Amino acid sequence: MSAEGPTSSTEPLPPRRPKVIKTNQQQVLLYVVLTLLLSLATVWAGRALLHSSETLIFAVGAPNSDEALFATKLATLLKNNASRFRVKVVNNADNAKAIAQFDRKQADLAVLRTDAKVPLRARALAILEHDLVLLLGPGNKKIKSLAELKKKKVAVVAESESSLAFVRSILDIPDGPDAARIQLAPQGATLDKLFAPASGFGAVIAIVHASKAVRDKGYEQVAKRGGFTLNAIDEAKALERKFPGISEETLTAGTLSASPEIPDDDLDTLGLEWLLVAQSKMSATTAGDLARIVYENKSALGLDSGFATHIEPASVEKDAFVMAHQGAADYINDDTKSFMDKYSDMMYLAAAALSVIGSIFAAIYAKITRIAPEKAGELSTAVLDIGERIEHAHSLDQIECLQDELEGILRGAVIGLRDGTISTDGLDTFKLGYEFVRDEINMRRDYLKRHCGEADKVSRDAAAPQHDDTNIVVVKTAQSA
């Protein structure tokens, strides 16, 4: 048997070199993760845009003052309602110092009374309360004019020194000995004690919250004992023109007491307003939203003392003592823009930007996720790999395996050309390689068939029985003549 053609070799073919297949599963996974992250970021950004938290500094006086208690209620309301606003309440020694802090632009919100020095940048959001100026005389004594008070000892019933300064200003009493007659009444002092002969007061000017005055039963009790007389302030209109922060108020009959009826008829007096103010630089959206929250939650923001129980919209008139913030004015006038009005331009820009970004991501997605067509010429490597293993095939079975593998590559190429996963680039090279290897396989098959046939014949001859000629006797037969 020839050494070139063993007939029954079981030697395995050399391992086939792995075919390099273009896979991008990791890229696809990465893209999916990035897409999810981008989606989450977009949702978060949108939510942050619409519900971004905004902290506002609220400057107030002492912690037990009305404005401080109101600010605390407002902060609690915003927190409980999950509003985007957060209010940080900052206390001062008194309201005057709180207004000074606001004037230094160290606070966004404050509460001021219109007799105070109003900061230039203050803009009104709402009217929280009205203060009434009550001119009271002892017993049945009437006070015909404010001029009479310049010669009397007057007690001012109020909560702060600022009210004392206000009374001295409307009485036109300068600093000096005469100003000493206008004194701030001790806290908690009743009208009975102030009008007692020992006190020496000839009149009392009480500056009280209107909401508190209508609830105070003390006026009715003192009136039943004939303890005071409520007097009109006939100079109210003139004082309103002289002091812009003062307003003329009308007390309706029975405001302070129903029985006896005090006043017994409508009378004129002076009034002041407590305003919730914001910095003029505050955005119209923020101011409008704050005004809306305050107006819609009046009952929740009122104090037990009566302060802020009758919240009113700020005056939107151009000649108002404190101009309304544009955002509050828009809400009051029902000129607040809808969501589409506010953000339509932004939405159009965002849509255009998202369109561009979407196109970019679509291109990236198509680039990294699509399966790039394999060039037909690249299949030649696999075909030639089969050709290299032909010489190692020592049996017809091995040749048939190589033939099947070659036909499988051809079948895959035909399918790929049909589906577009294989391009025609290098197709001629592939065809040349395929035909060459196919011919090599046929030649190897013929070679193995021939050598396998000769080997089989030799094997059969070797297996046949051998005749021993040594014992054969040759007999010659005589032929008769």
GROMACS .gro file of C-alpha atoms in nm:
model
  481
    1MET     CA    1   0.000   0.000   0.000
    2SER     CA    2   0.128   0.339  -0.089
    3ALA     CA    3   0.226   0.572   0.191
    4GLU     CA    4   0.032   0.850   0.024
    5GLY     CA    5  -0.302   0.682   0.051
    6PRO     CA    6  -0.394   0.513   0.374
    7THR     CA    7  -0.733   0.355   0.338
    8SER     CA    8  -0.875   0.362   0.687
    9SER     CA    9  -0.707   0.646   0.870
   10THR     CA   10  -0.905   0.781   1.162
   11GLU     CA   11  -0.677   1.079   1.209
   12PRO     CA   12  -0.899   1.387   1.276
   13LEU     CA   13  -0.876   1.686   1.051
   14PRO     CA   14  -0.692   1.988   1.185
   15PRO     CA   15  -0.926   2.218   1.374
   16ARG     CA   16  -1.091   2.468   1.154
   17ARG     CA   17  -0.998   2.827   1.220
   18PRO     CA   18  -1.297   3.005   1.370
   19LYS     CA   19  -1.475   3.231   1.130
   20VAL     CA   20  -1.486   3.593   1.239
   21ILE     CA   21  -1.849   3.698   1.261
   22LYS     CA   22  -1.942   4.059   1.311
   23THR     CA   23  -2.151   4.084   1.623
   24ASN     CA   24  -2.251   4.400   1.805
   25GLN     CA   25  -2.458   4.272   2.093
   26GLN     CA   26  -2.254   4.474   2.340
   27GLN     CA   27  -2.306   4.790   2.137
   28VAL     CA   28  -2.679   4.724   2.118
   29LEU     CA   29  -2.697   4.668   2.493
   30LEU     CA   30  -2.496   4.983   2.554
   31TYR     CA   31  -2.725   5.181   2.326
   32VAL     CA   32  -3.035   5.049   2.500
   33VAL     CA   33  -2.891   5.146   2.839
   34LEU     CA   34  -2.796   5.491   2.713
   35THR     CA   35  -3.141   5.534   2.559
   36LEU     CA   36  -3.307   5.447   2.890
   37LEU     CA   37  -3.078   5.685   3.076
   38LEU     CA   38  -3.150   5.961   2.825
   39SER     CA   39  -3.524   5.900   2.859
   40LEU     CA   40  -3.503   5.915   3.237
   41ALA     CA   41  -3.293   6.229   3.219
   42THR     CA   42  -3.543   6.390   2.984
   43VAL     CA   43  -3.836   6.304   3.211
   44TRP     CA   44  -3.647   6.427   3.516
   45ALA     CA   45  -3.550   6.749   3.340
   46GLY     CA   46  -3.909   6.808   3.232
   47ARG     CA   47  -4.036   6.745   3.582
   48ALA     CA   48  -3.766   6.967   3.728
   49LEU     CA   49  -3.858   7.239   3.482
   50LEU     CA   50  -4.224   7.231   3.579
   51HIS     CA   51  -4.183   7.154   3.948
   52SER     CA   52  -3.844   7.294   4.035
   53SER     CA   53  -3.826   7.392   4.399
   54GLU     CA   54  -3.785   7.762   4.470
   55THR     CA   55  -3.690   7.885   4.816
   56LEU     CA   56  -3.819   8.228   4.917
   57ILE     CA   57  -3.690   8.426   5.215
   58PHE     CA   58  -3.972   8.580   5.420
   59ALA     CA   59  -3.852   8.860   5.652
   60VAL     CA   60  -4.075   8.915   5.956
   61GLY     CA   61  -4.063   9.068   6.300
   62ALA     CA   62  -4.070   8.890   6.636
   63PRO     CA   63  -4.179   8.522   6.632
   64ASN     CA   64  -4.510   8.602   6.807
   65SER     CA   65  -4.603   8.891   6.579
   66ASP     CA   66  -4.893   8.861   6.340
   67GLU     CA   67  -4.678   8.878   6.029
   68ALA     CA   68  -4.445   8.608   6.165
   69LEU     CA   69  -4.736   8.376   6.245
   70PHE     CA   70  -4.881   8.437   5.899
   71ALA     CA   71  -4.546   8.360   5.733
   72THR     CA   72  -4.519   8.037   5.932
   73LYS     CA   73  -4.869   7.935   5.823
   74LEU     CA   74  -4.786   8.010   5.462
   75ALA     CA   75  -4.467   7.804   5.482
   76THR     CA   76  -4.657   7.511   5.635
   77LEU     CA   77  -4.932   7.535   5.374
   78LEU     CA   78  -4.682   7.524   5.086
   79LYS     CA   79  -4.499   7.230   5.240
   80ASN     CA   80  -4.814   7.027   5.305
   81ASN     CA   81  -4.946   7.090   4.954
   82ALA     CA   82  -4.620   6.975   4.795
   83SER     CA   83  -4.579   7.313   4.629
   84ARG     CA   84  -4.267   7.395   4.435
   85PHE     CA   85  -4.219   7.690   4.670
   86ARG     CA   86  -4.036   7.670   5.000
   87VAL     CA   87  -4.060   7.960   5.243
   88LYS     CA   88  -3.780   8.027   5.489
   89VAL     CA   89  -3.902   8.253   5.769
   90VAL     CA   90  -3.637   8.493   5.905
   91ASN     CA   91  -3.726   8.673   6.229
   92ASN     CA   92  -3.611   9.022   6.325
   93ALA     CA   93  -3.644   9.230   6.639
   94ASP     CA   94  -3.946   9.409   6.491
   95ASN     CA   95  -4.123   9.460   6.161
   96ALA     CA   96  -3.928   9.778   6.087
   97LYS     CA   97  -3.604   9.578   6.083
   98ALA     CA   98  -3.771   9.315   5.867
   99ILE     CA   99  -3.862   9.583   5.613
  100ALA     CA  100  -3.504   9.709   5.624
  101GLN     CA  101  -3.381   9.358   5.549
  102PHE     CA  102  -3.623   9.341   5.258
  103ASP     CA  103  -3.500   9.680   5.136
  104ARG     CA  104  -3.143   9.548   5.133
  105LYS     CA  105  -3.268   9.273   4.897
  106GLN     CA  106  -3.190   9.008   5.158
  107ALA     CA  107  -3.548   8.879   5.152
  108ASP     CA  108  -3.803   8.799   4.883
  109LEU     CA  109  -4.120   8.857   5.086
  110ALA     CA  110  -4.229   9.083   5.369
  111VAL     CA  111  -4.542   9.222   5.531
  112LEU     CA  112  -4.569   9.597   5.575
  113ARG     CA  113  -4.826   9.848   5.687
  114THR     CA  114  -4.884  10.139   5.456
  115ASP     CA  115  -4.775  10.399   5.710
  116ALA     CA  116  -4.423  10.253   5.700
  117LYS     CA  117  -4.146  10.362   5.467
  118VAL     CA  118  -4.211  10.145   5.164
  119PRO     CA  119  -3.901  10.013   4.983
  120LEU     CA  120  -3.880  10.123   4.620
  121ARG     CA  121  -3.862   9.763   4.500
  122ALA     CA  122  -4.168   9.646   4.695
  123ARG     CA  123  -4.460   9.520   4.488
  124ALA     CA  124  -4.790   9.414   4.643
  125LEU     CA  125  -4.921   9.060   4.614
  126ALA     CA  126  -5.223   9.081   4.843
  127ILE     CA  127  -5.394   9.290   5.110
  128LEU     CA  128  -5.381   9.084   5.427
  129GLU     CA  129  -5.553   9.311   5.676
  130HIS     CA  130  -5.702   9.656   5.741
  131ASP     CA  131  -5.624   9.858   6.052
  132LEU     CA  132  -5.881  10.100   6.190
  133VAL     CA  133  -5.802  10.421   6.374
  134LEU     CA  134  -6.059  10.456   6.654
  135LEU     CA  135  -6.086  10.791   6.828
  136LEU     CA  136  -6.237  10.726   7.173
  137GLY     CA  137  -6.340  10.979   7.433
  138PRO     CA  138  -6.425  10.910   7.802
  139GLY     CA  139  -6.792  10.876   7.894
  140ASN     CA  140  -7.019  11.084   7.677
  141LYS     CA  141  -6.761  11.343   7.582
  142LYS     CA  142  -6.732  11.399   7.211
  143ILE     CA  143  -6.414  11.504   7.038
  144LYS     CA  144  -6.499  11.731   6.750
  145SER     CA  145  -6.160  11.748   6.583
  146LEU     CA  146  -5.807  11.617   6.602
  147ALA     CA  147  -5.688  11.964   6.690
  148GLU     CA  148  -5.847  11.924   7.033
  149LEU     CA  149  -5.609  11.640   7.107
  150LYS     CA  150  -5.302  11.864   7.094
  151LYS     CA  151  -5.388  11.991   7.441
  152LYS     CA  152  -5.488  11.653   7.584
  153LYS     CA  153  -5.297  11.360   7.719
  154VAL     CA  154  -5.360  11.085   7.466
  155ALA     CA  155  -5.305  10.711   7.507
  156VAL     CA  156  -5.224  10.516   7.193
  157VAL     CA  157  -5.343  10.155   7.206
  158ALA     CA  158  -5.129   9.967   6.959
  159GLU     CA  159  -4.882   9.683   6.928
  160SER     CA  160  -4.571   9.876   6.826
  161GLU     CA  161  -4.387  10.202   6.851
  162SER     CA  162  -4.453  10.266   6.484
  163SER     CA  163  -4.820  10.332   6.566
  164LEU     CA  164  -4.716  10.595   6.818
  165ALA     CA  165  -4.513  10.772   6.551
  166PHE     CA  166  -4.808  10.748   6.313
  167VAL     CA  167  -5.044  10.916   6.562
  168ARG     CA  168  -4.798  11.196   6.628
  169SER     CA  169  -4.763  11.252   6.254
  170ILE     CA  170  -5.138  11.280   6.186
  171LEU     CA  171  -5.174  11.512   6.486
  172ASP     CA  172  -4.885  11.715   6.346
  173ILE     CA  173  -4.701  11.713   6.675
  174PRO     CA  174  -4.323  11.748   6.633
  175ASP     CA  175  -4.068  11.595   6.865
  176GLY     CA  176  -4.041  11.787   7.190
  177PRO     CA  177  -4.233  11.846   7.512
  178ASP     CA  178  -4.568  11.835   7.336
  179ALA     CA  179  -4.492  11.491   7.188
  180ALA     CA  180  -4.461  11.349   7.538
  181ARG     CA  181  -4.835  11.390   7.588
  182ILE     CA  182  -4.893  11.126   7.321
  183GLN     CA  183  -4.800  10.804   7.499
  184LEU     CA  184  -4.812  10.439   7.411
  185ALA     CA  185  -5.057  10.266   7.643
  186PRO     CA  186  -4.923   9.976   7.852
  187GLN     CA  187  -4.980   9.638   7.694
  188GLY     CA  188  -5.305   9.484   7.818
  189ALA     CA  189  -5.444   9.808   7.957
  190THR     CA  190  -5.826   9.825   7.934
  191LEU     CA  191  -6.033  10.127   7.837
  192ASP     CA  192  -6.170  10.146   8.194
  193LYS     CA  193  -5.821  10.190   8.335
  194LEU     CA  194  -5.713  10.435   8.066
  195PHE     CA  195  -6.019  10.654   8.120
  196ALA     CA  196  -5.994  10.638   8.499
  197PRO     CA  197  -5.932  10.983   8.652
  198ALA     CA  198  -5.602  10.863   8.794
  199SER     CA  199  -5.460  10.793   8.451
  200GLY     CA  200  -5.514  11.150   8.331
  201PHE     CA  201  -5.582  11.050   7.969
  202GLY     CA  202  -5.835  11.275   7.795
  203ALA     CA  203  -5.860  11.053   7.484
  204VAL     CA  204  -5.760  10.718   7.348
  205ILE     CA  205  -5.659  10.645   6.991
  206ALA     CA  206  -5.673  10.272   6.924
  207ILE     CA  207  -5.516  10.128   6.611
  208VAL     CA  208  -5.657   9.780   6.576
  209HIS     CA  209  -5.704   9.517   6.310
  210ALA     CA  210  -6.054   9.546   6.163
  211SER     CA  211  -6.100   9.168   6.186
  212LYS     CA  212  -6.011   9.180   6.555
  213ALA     CA  213  -6.222   9.484   6.635
  214VAL     CA  214  -6.546   9.322   6.517
  215ARG     CA  215  -6.474   9.019   6.738
  216ASP     CA  216  -6.368   9.208   7.050
  217LYS     CA  217  -6.652   9.197   7.304
  218GLY     CA  218  -6.462   9.433   7.533
  219TYR     CA  219  -6.599   9.739   7.352
  220GLU     CA  220  -6.953   9.624   7.410
  221GLN     CA  221  -6.892   9.555   7.779
  222VAL     CA  222  -6.729   9.894   7.837
  223ALA     CA  223  -7.002  10.068   7.638
  224LYS     CA  224  -7.271   9.916   7.857
  225ARG     CA  225  -7.105  10.082   8.151
  226GLY     CA  226  -7.101  10.411   7.963
  227GLY     CA  227  -6.724  10.405   7.952
  228PHE     CA  228  -6.644  10.568   7.613
  229THR     CA  229  -6.769  10.747   7.306
  230LEU     CA  230  -6.658  10.662   6.952
  231ASN     CA  231  -6.590  10.979   6.754
  232ALA     CA  232  -6.571  11.039   6.380
  233ILE     CA  233  -6.251  11.175   6.227
  234ASP     CA  234  -6.384  11.443   5.999
  235GLU     CA  235  -6.035  11.521   5.870
  236ALA     CA  236  -6.004  11.169   5.721
  237LYS     CA  237  -6.032  11.280   5.359
  238ALA     CA  238  -5.778  11.560   5.405
  239LEU     CA  239  -5.536  11.326   5.584
  240GLU     CA  240  -5.574  11.070   5.304
  241ARG     CA  241  -5.452  11.333   5.058
  242LYS     CA  242  -5.172  11.441   5.288
  243PHE     CA  243  -5.047  11.092   5.373
  244PRO     CA  244  -5.066  10.857   5.070
  245GLY     CA  245  -5.051  10.544   5.285
  246ILE     CA  246  -5.364  10.639   5.476
  247SER     CA  247  -5.713  10.560   5.351
  248GLU     CA  248  -6.054  10.688   5.448
  249GLU     CA  249  -6.263  10.414   5.606
  250THR     CA  250  -6.630  10.405   5.691
  251LEU     CA  251  -6.741  10.226   6.005
  252THR     CA  252  -7.091  10.092   5.962
  253ALA     CA  253  -7.338  10.110   6.244
  254GLY     CA  254  -7.292   9.840   6.507
  255THR     CA  255  -6.937   9.750   6.401
  256LEU     CA  256  -6.793   9.753   6.754
  257SER     CA  257  -7.106   9.672   6.950
  258ALA     CA  258  -7.453   9.556   6.855
  259SER     CA  259  -7.612   9.642   7.189
  260PRO     CA  260  -7.564   9.923   7.252
  261GLU     CA  261  -7.507   9.997   6.885
  262ILE     CA  262  -7.159  10.142   6.832
  263PRO     CA  263  -7.140  10.342   6.624
  264ASP     CA  264  -7.505  10.424   6.611
  265ASP     CA  265  -7.461  10.549   6.256
  266ASP     CA  266  -7.202  10.521   5.982
  267LEU     CA  267  -6.901  10.740   6.055
  268ASP     CA  268  -6.573  10.821   5.887
  269THR     CA  269  -6.236  10.731   6.027
  270LEU     CA  270  -5.885  10.647   5.908
  271GLY     CA  271  -5.755  10.314   5.790
  272LEU     CA  272  -5.426  10.146   5.708
  273GLU     CA  273  -5.350   9.836   5.506
  274TRP     CA  274  -5.120   9.543   5.573
  275LEU     CA  275  -4.967   9.427   5.244
  276LEU     CA  276  -4.787   9.113   5.149
  277VAL     CA  277  -4.509   9.245   4.926
  278ALA     CA  278  -4.248   9.086   4.703
  279GLN     CA  279  -3.936   9.210   4.532
  280SER     CA  280  -4.004   9.371   4.195
  281LYS     CA  281  -3.739   9.145   4.038
  282MET     CA  282  -3.944   8.834   4.127
  283SER     CA  283  -4.063   8.665   3.811
  284ALA     CA  284  -4.422   8.721   3.706
  285THR     CA  285  -4.483   8.347   3.712
  286THR     CA  286  -4.363   8.312   4.070
  287ALA     CA  287  -4.555   8.618   4.189
  288GLY     CA  288  -4.871   8.506   4.011
  289ASP     CA  289  -4.849   8.155   4.154
  290LEU     CA  290  -4.793   8.292   4.506
  291ALA     CA  291  -5.087   8.530   4.473
  292ARG     CA  292  -5.307   8.246   4.352
  293ILE     CA  293  -5.205   8.025   4.645
  294VAL     CA  294  -5.275   8.303   4.895
  295TYR     CA  295  -5.616   8.389   4.745
  296GLU     CA  296  -5.724   8.027   4.715
  297ASN     CA  297  -5.628   7.941   5.073
  298LYS     CA  298  -5.768   8.238   5.265
  299SER     CA  299  -5.936   8.027   5.529
  300ALA     CA  300  -5.622   7.826   5.596
  301LEU     CA  301  -5.398   8.132   5.632
  302GLY     CA  302  -5.611   8.336   5.874
  303LEU     CA  303  -5.488   8.359   6.233
  304ASP     CA  304  -5.697   8.290   6.539
  305SER     CA  305  -5.660   8.657   6.634
  306GLY     CA  306  -5.840   8.752   6.315
  307PHE     CA  307  -5.537   8.873   6.123
  308ALA     CA  308  -5.549   8.780   5.752
  309THR     CA  309  -5.898   8.633   5.777
  310HIS     CA  310  -6.023   8.866   5.502
  311ILE     CA  311  -5.747   8.859   5.243
  312GLU     CA  312  -5.816   9.079   4.943
  313PRO     CA  313  -5.647   9.117   4.602
  314ALA     CA  314  -5.388   9.391   4.580
  315SER     CA  315  -5.493   9.711   4.409
  316VAL     CA  316  -5.399   9.700   4.041
  317GLU     CA  317  -5.462  10.071   3.987
  318LYS     CA  318  -5.167  10.267   3.858
  319ASP     CA  319  -5.206  10.524   4.137
  320ALA     CA  320  -5.204  10.262   4.414
  321PHE     CA  321  -4.980  10.347   4.708
  322VAL     CA  322  -4.787  10.024   4.650
  323MET     CA  323  -4.810   9.899   4.296
  324ALA     CA  324  -4.921   9.543   4.247
  325HIS     CA  325  -4.663   9.299   4.115
  326GLN     CA  326  -4.718   9.233   3.748
  327GLY     CA  327  -4.763   8.861   3.813
  328ALA     CA  328  -5.028   8.927   4.078
  329ALA     CA  329  -5.195   9.186   3.856
  330ASP     CA  330  -5.211   8.937   3.568
  331TYR     CA  331  -5.377   8.684   3.796
  332ILE     CA  332  -5.620   8.938   3.942
  333ASN     CA  333  -5.713   9.066   3.594
  334ASP     CA  334  -5.739   8.709   3.468
  335ASP     CA  335  -5.461   8.778   3.220
  336THR     CA  336  -5.256   8.484   3.334
  337LYS     CA  337  -5.119   8.299   3.039
  338SER     CA  338  -5.207   7.937   2.991
  339PHE     CA  339  -4.944   7.668   2.987
  340MET     CA  340  -4.938   7.674   2.607
  341ASP     CA  341  -4.915   8.053   2.601
  342LYS     CA  342  -4.621   8.047   2.839
  343TYR     CA  343  -4.425   7.763   2.693
  344SER     CA  344  -4.538   7.741   2.329
  345ASP     CA  345  -4.222   7.908   2.198
  346MET     CA  346  -4.010   7.695   2.426
  347MET     CA  347  -4.197   7.385   2.316
  348TYR     CA  348  -4.140   7.465   1.950
  349LEU     CA  349  -3.769   7.515   2.015
  350ALA     CA  350  -3.758   7.198   2.221
  351ALA     CA  351  -3.937   7.006   1.945
  352ALA     CA  352  -3.686   7.130   1.689
  353ALA     CA  353  -3.396   7.046   1.918
  354LEU     CA  354  -3.539   6.702   1.992
  355SER     CA  355  -3.586   6.645   1.621
  356VAL     CA  356  -3.220   6.714   1.558
  357ILE     CA  357  -3.111   6.508   1.858
  358GLY     CA  358  -3.348   6.229   1.754
  359SER     CA  359  -3.200   6.225   1.405
  360ILE     CA  360  -2.851   6.205   1.549
  361PHE     CA  361  -2.946   5.921   1.780
  362ALA     CA  362  -3.129   5.744   1.500
  363ALA     CA  363  -2.816   5.764   1.289
  364ILE     CA  364  -2.607   5.637   1.579
  365TYR     CA  365  -2.856   5.359   1.639
  366ALA     CA  366  -2.853   5.259   1.274
  367LYS     CA  367  -2.476   5.270   1.277
  368ILE     CA  368  -2.415   5.053   1.579
  369THR     CA  369  -2.714   4.822   1.569
  370ARG     CA  370  -2.753   4.728   1.205
  371ILE     CA  371  -2.563   4.423   1.082
  372ALA     CA  372  -2.312   4.544   0.824
  373PRO     CA  373  -2.334   4.340   0.502
  374GLU     CA  374  -2.050   4.093   0.481
  375LYS     CA  375  -1.851   4.119   0.164
  376ALA     CA  376  -1.869   3.816  -0.059
  377GLY     CA  377  -1.494   3.837  -0.098
  378GLU     CA  378  -1.452   3.781   0.276
  379LEU     CA  379  -1.613   3.438   0.238
  380SER     CA  380  -1.315   3.337   0.025
  381THR     CA  381  -1.114   3.304   0.346
  382ALA     CA  382  -1.348   3.032   0.471
  383VAL     CA  383  -1.342   2.864   0.129
  384LEU     CA  384  -0.963   2.864   0.114
  385ASP     CA  385  -0.953   2.734   0.469
  386ILE     CA  386  -1.141   2.427   0.343
  387GLY     CA  387  -0.891   2.401   0.055
  388GLU     CA  388  -0.602   2.389   0.301
  389ARG     CA  389  -0.757   2.096   0.482
  390ILE     CA  390  -0.817   1.887   0.171
  391GLU     CA  391  -0.467   1.735   0.177
  392HIS     CA  392  -0.532   1.619   0.534
  393ALA     CA  393  -0.841   1.426   0.428
  394HIS     CA  394  -0.746   1.056   0.409
  395SER     CA  395  -1.090   0.906   0.364
  396LEU     CA  396  -1.394   0.958   0.153
  397ASP     CA  397  -1.598   1.043   0.464
  398GLN     CA  398  -1.367   1.331   0.544
  399ILE     CA  399  -1.390   1.451   0.185
  400GLU     CA  400  -1.769   1.440   0.203
  401CYS     CA  401  -1.758   1.649   0.521
  402LEU     CA  402  -1.546   1.909   0.349
  403GLN     CA  403  -1.783   1.898   0.051
  404ASP     CA  404  -2.082   1.957   0.280
  405GLU     CA  405  -1.903   2.245   0.451
  406LEU     CA  406  -1.821   2.402   0.114
  407GLU     CA  407  -2.180   2.366  -0.002
  408GLY     CA  408  -2.297   2.522   0.326
  409ILE     CA  409  -2.083   2.829   0.263
  410LEU     CA  410  -2.224   2.852  -0.089
  411ARG     CA  411  -2.580   2.816   0.041
  412GLY     CA  412  -2.521   3.087   0.302
  413ALA     CA  413  -2.375   3.315   0.037
  414VAL     CA  414  -2.677   3.274  -0.188
  415ILE     CA  415  -2.917   3.343   0.101
  416GLY     CA  416  -2.710   3.641   0.215
  417LEU     CA  417  -2.707   3.789  -0.133
  418ARG     CA  418  -3.083   3.753  -0.143
  419ASP     CA  419  -3.139   3.907   0.205
  420GLY     CA  420  -2.880   4.180   0.166
  421THR     CA  421  -2.664   4.057   0.454
  422ILE     CA  422  -2.388   3.982   0.205
  423SER     CA  423  -2.278   4.233  -0.054
  424THR     CA  424  -2.156   4.154  -0.405
  425ASP     CA  425  -1.821   4.312  -0.326
  426GLY     CA  426  -1.557   4.046  -0.408
  427LEU     CA  427  -1.814   3.806  -0.554
  428ASP     CA  428  -1.583   3.711  -0.841
  429THR     CA  429  -1.308   3.625  -0.597
  430PHE     CA  430  -1.547   3.408  -0.401
  431LYS     CA  431  -1.661   3.226  -0.718
  432LEU     CA  432  -1.301   3.164  -0.824
  433GLY     CA  433  -1.210   3.032  -0.481
  434TYR     CA  434  -1.521   2.818  -0.462
  435GLU     CA  435  -1.459   2.659  -0.803
  436PHE     CA  436  -1.094   2.600  -0.722
  437VAL     CA  437  -1.167   2.428  -0.390
  438ARG     CA  438  -1.455   2.233  -0.542
  439ASP     CA  439  -1.222   2.100  -0.810
  440GLU     CA  440  -0.959   2.016  -0.550
  441ILE     CA  441  -1.216   1.818  -0.354
  442ASN     CA  442  -1.318   1.626  -0.666
  443MET     CA  443  -0.958   1.551  -0.750
  444ARG     CA  444  -0.891   1.436  -0.395
  445ARG     CA  445  -1.203   1.222  -0.403
  446ASP     CA  446  -1.091   1.054  -0.729
  447TYR     CA  447  -0.747   1.001  -0.588
  448LEU     CA  448  -0.883   0.837  -0.276
  449LYS     CA  449  -1.119   0.621  -0.481
  450ARG     CA  450  -0.833   0.490  -0.697
  451HIS     CA  451  -0.601   0.420  -0.411
  452CYS     CA  452  -0.875   0.274  -0.203
  453GLY     CA  453  -0.958   0.033  -0.494
  454GLU     CA  454  -0.598  -0.084  -0.534
  455ALA     CA  455  -0.562  -0.127  -0.166
  456ASP     CA  456  -0.876  -0.338  -0.153
  457LYS     CA  457  -0.746  -0.565  -0.435
  458VAL     CA  458  -0.418  -0.617  -0.264
  459SER     CA  459  -0.596  -0.701   0.053
  460ARG     CA  460  -0.817  -0.960  -0.118
  461ASP     CA  461  -0.517  -1.128  -0.287
  462ALA     CA  462  -0.337  -1.146   0.038
  463ALA     CA  463  -0.631  -1.310   0.201
  464ALA     CA  464  -0.673  -1.586  -0.072
  465PRO     CA  465  -0.528  -1.948   0.009
  466GLN     CA  466  -0.183  -2.030  -0.140
  467HIS     CA  467  -0.117  -2.361  -0.342
  468ASP     CA  468   0.194  -2.564  -0.249
  469ASP     CA  469   0.364  -2.673  -0.577
  470THR     CA  470   0.620  -2.893  -0.404
  471ASN     CA  471   0.388  -3.189  -0.378
  472ILE     CA  472   0.263  -3.180  -0.735
  473VAL     CA  473   0.364  -3.485  -0.951
  474VAL     CA  474   0.371  -3.442  -1.322
  475VAL     CA  475   0.237  -3.748  -1.498
  476LYS     CA  476   0.310  -3.786  -1.860
  477THR     CA  477   0.077  -4.004  -2.055
  478ALA     CA  478   0.217  -4.205  -2.342
  479GLN     CA  479   0.041  -4.144  -2.661
  480SER     CA  480  -0.021  -4.451  -2.865
  481ALA     CA  481   0.100  -4.457  -3.212
   0.00000   0.00000   0.00000
